[in-house]
Amino acid sequence: MEKDIVFKDAQRPAYDFKFNKEVATVFDDMVVRSVPYYEEMQRMIAELTKDFAVKGSNVYDLGCSTGTTMINLDKILDKEIHFVGIDNSDEMLLKCESNLAEAGVKRRVSYENQDLNCDIELKNPSVVIFCLTLQFLRPLNREKILRKVCESLPENGAVILIEKILTEHSICNRLFIEHYYQFKKRNGYNETEIAKKRESLENVLVPYQLSENETLLRSCGFRFTEVFFKWYNFTGLIAIK
């Protein structure tokens, strides 16, 4: 696993964050060092997916990045459940396919380059996963894709959503963000790296409040939502049709 030094150079001009080859190469290190309890989140995603995935159906990983979620799912799901990994970065999809091959994944997996801001088709899904993905979609398009997902799922189908969030109150928002930056420092990022990545993500990652995500899911047709993970400004939600 290559170490993330993408934002190490203090002289590098500011730019909007992109999931390009540079990021794809170090993404696995980046996400573990940047997302609290990432490995535990992945374990929980796998367990919940197993609870709702139906034999003969497809499990969709929307924003599949380098394939960690599908690798974990492969260990515990029936082999007659197929995977569809969708990402809009060719570099991420290449890394994803390579990682799944290296992990010995033998089941049927489809890799699709699609922009989730545009209309997509979901075939025979039982579980749809957004792991740190919805936050990167333009706000106007989030309702559209969640409604499409809900319409495509069978009764009791599930959406599993991991998101970075805003708090309901500005005081806690400021405190939680500061505690998050301290987490990143403990994982080896310096002030420059933290500041430059924050600037890079400013117009790219747009978080909602937890209540906004819950309301959005219910308005798109899901019967109920439940929080299964919470750490300061990160949360995990499951929504059932």
Tab-separated table of N, CA and C in Angstrom, residues 142-150 159-161 209-226 237-241:
chain	number	residue	atom	x	y	z
A	142	ARG	N	-28.970	14.385	-5.865
A	142	ARG	CA	-29.032	13.330	-4.846
A	142	ARG	C	-30.428	12.728	-4.742
A	143	GLU	N	-31.433	13.585	-4.753
A	143	GLU	CA	-32.799	13.062	-4.696
A	143	GLU	C	-33.092	12.196	-5.912
A	144	LYS	N	-32.628	12.620	-7.084
A	144	LYS	CA	-32.906	11.887	-8.320
A	144	LYS	C	-32.353	10.467	-8.260
A	145	ILE	N	-31.101	10.316	-7.820
A	145	ILE	CA	-30.520	8.968	-7.815
A	145	ILE	C	-31.108	8.112	-6.698
A	146	LEU	N	-31.392	8.715	-5.535
A	146	LEU	CA	-31.986	7.924	-4.450
A	146	LEU	C	-33.399	7.466	-4.805
A	147	ARG	N	-34.132	8.314	-5.500
A	147	ARG	CA	-35.475	7.914	-5.938
A	147	ARG	C	-35.383	6.772	-6.953
A	148	LYS	N	-34.409	6.872	-7.862
A	148	LYS	CA	-34.210	5.810	-8.861
A	148	LYS	C	-33.814	4.504	-8.172
A	149	VAL	N	-32.947	4.593	-7.188
A	149	VAL	CA	-32.533	3.402	-6.439
A	149	VAL	C	-33.732	2.776	-5.738
A	150	CYS	N	-34.533	3.600	-5.074
A	150	CYS	CA	-35.696	3.086	-4.344
A	150	CYS	C	-36.680	2.406	-5.294
A	159	VAL	N	-30.673	0.305	1.204
A	159	VAL	CA	-29.577	1.219	0.876
A	159	VAL	C	-28.716	1.366	2.116
A	160	ILE	N	-27.411	1.243	1.926
A	160	ILE	CA	-26.454	1.463	3.014
A	160	ILE	C	-25.635	2.690	2.643
A	161	LEU	N	-25.656	3.671	3.523
A	161	LEU	CA	-25.096	4.985	3.227
A	161	LEU	C	-24.093	5.392	4.301
A	209	GLN	N	-26.633	17.638	6.794
A	209	GLN	CA	-26.873	17.233	8.174
A	209	GLN	C	-27.466	15.823	8.181
A	210	LEU	N	-27.300	15.128	9.295
A	210	LEU	CA	-27.881	13.795	9.426
A	210	LEU	C	-29.383	13.833	9.163
A	211	SER	N	-30.069	14.807	9.749
A	211	SER	CA	-31.525	14.904	9.579
A	211	SER	C	-31.899	15.136	8.121
A	212	GLU	N	-31.072	15.884	7.387
A	212	GLU	CA	-31.347	16.122	5.967
A	212	GLU	C	-31.231	14.833	5.163
A	213	ASN	N	-30.220	14.021	5.474
A	213	ASN	CA	-30.078	12.741	4.786
A	213	ASN	C	-31.250	11.810	5.096
A	214	GLU	N	-31.668	11.780	6.363
A	214	GLU	CA	-32.799	10.921	6.745
A	214	GLU	C	-34.085	11.369	6.047
A	215	THR	N	-34.327	12.667	6.035
A	215	THR	CA	-35.518	13.203	5.373
A	215	THR	C	-35.487	12.913	3.880
A	216	LEU	N	-34.314	13.066	3.271
A	216	LEU	CA	-34.161	12.807	1.842
A	216	LEU	C	-34.486	11.353	1.510
A	217	LEU	N	-33.957	10.431	2.296
A	217	LEU	CA	-34.215	9.007	2.050
A	217	LEU	C	-35.700	8.678	2.167
A	218	ARG	N	-36.340	9.207	3.194
A	218	ARG	CA	-37.768	8.915	3.380
A	218	ARG	C	-38.614	9.551	2.270
A	219	SER	N	-38.223	10.748	1.848
A	219	SER	CA	-38.990	11.418	0.790
A	219	SER	C	-38.861	10.702	-0.550
A	220	CYS	N	-37.810	9.892	-0.689
A	220	CYS	CA	-37.601	9.144	-1.937
A	220	CYS	C	-38.293	7.788	-1.922
A	221	GLY	N	-38.987	7.464	-0.819
A	221	GLY	CA	-39.805	6.262	-0.803
A	221	GLY	C	-39.387	5.179	0.170
A	222	PHE	N	-38.314	5.389	0.917
A	222	PHE	CA	-37.900	4.367	1.884
A	222	PHE	C	-38.798	4.426	3.120
A	223	ARG	N	-39.159	3.249	3.626
A	223	ARG	CA	-40.098	3.160	4.752
A	223	ARG	C	-39.509	3.723	6.027
A	224	PHE	N	-38.229	3.408	6.278
A	224	PHE	CA	-37.594	3.920	7.493
A	224	PHE	C	-36.082	3.926	7.319
A	225	THR	N	-35.435	4.696	8.174
A	225	THR	CA	-33.972	4.767	8.205
A	225	THR	C	-33.509	4.522	9.634
A	226	GLU	N	-32.294	4.043	9.754
A	226	GLU	CA	-31.716	3.814	11.082
A	226	GLU	C	-30.224	4.123	11.024
A	237	LEU	N	-25.906	5.077	7.735
A	237	LEU	CA	-27.361	4.934	7.745
A	237	LEU	C	-27.767	3.728	6.911
A	238	ILE	N	-28.806	3.047	7.331
A	238	ILE	CA	-29.437	2.040	6.489
A	238	ILE	C	-30.873	2.473	6.262
A	239	ALA	N	-31.332	2.344	5.017
A	239	ALA	CA	-32.707	2.688	4.656
A	239	ALA	C	-33.351	1.469	4.007
A	240	ILE	N	-34.562	1.141	4.418
A	240	ILE	CA	-35.266	-0.047	3.938
A	240	ILE	C	-36.501	0.372	3.141
A	241	LYS	N	-36.672	-0.246	1.983
A	241	LYS	CA	-37.844	0.053	1.154
A	241	LYS	C	-39.060	-0.705	1.695
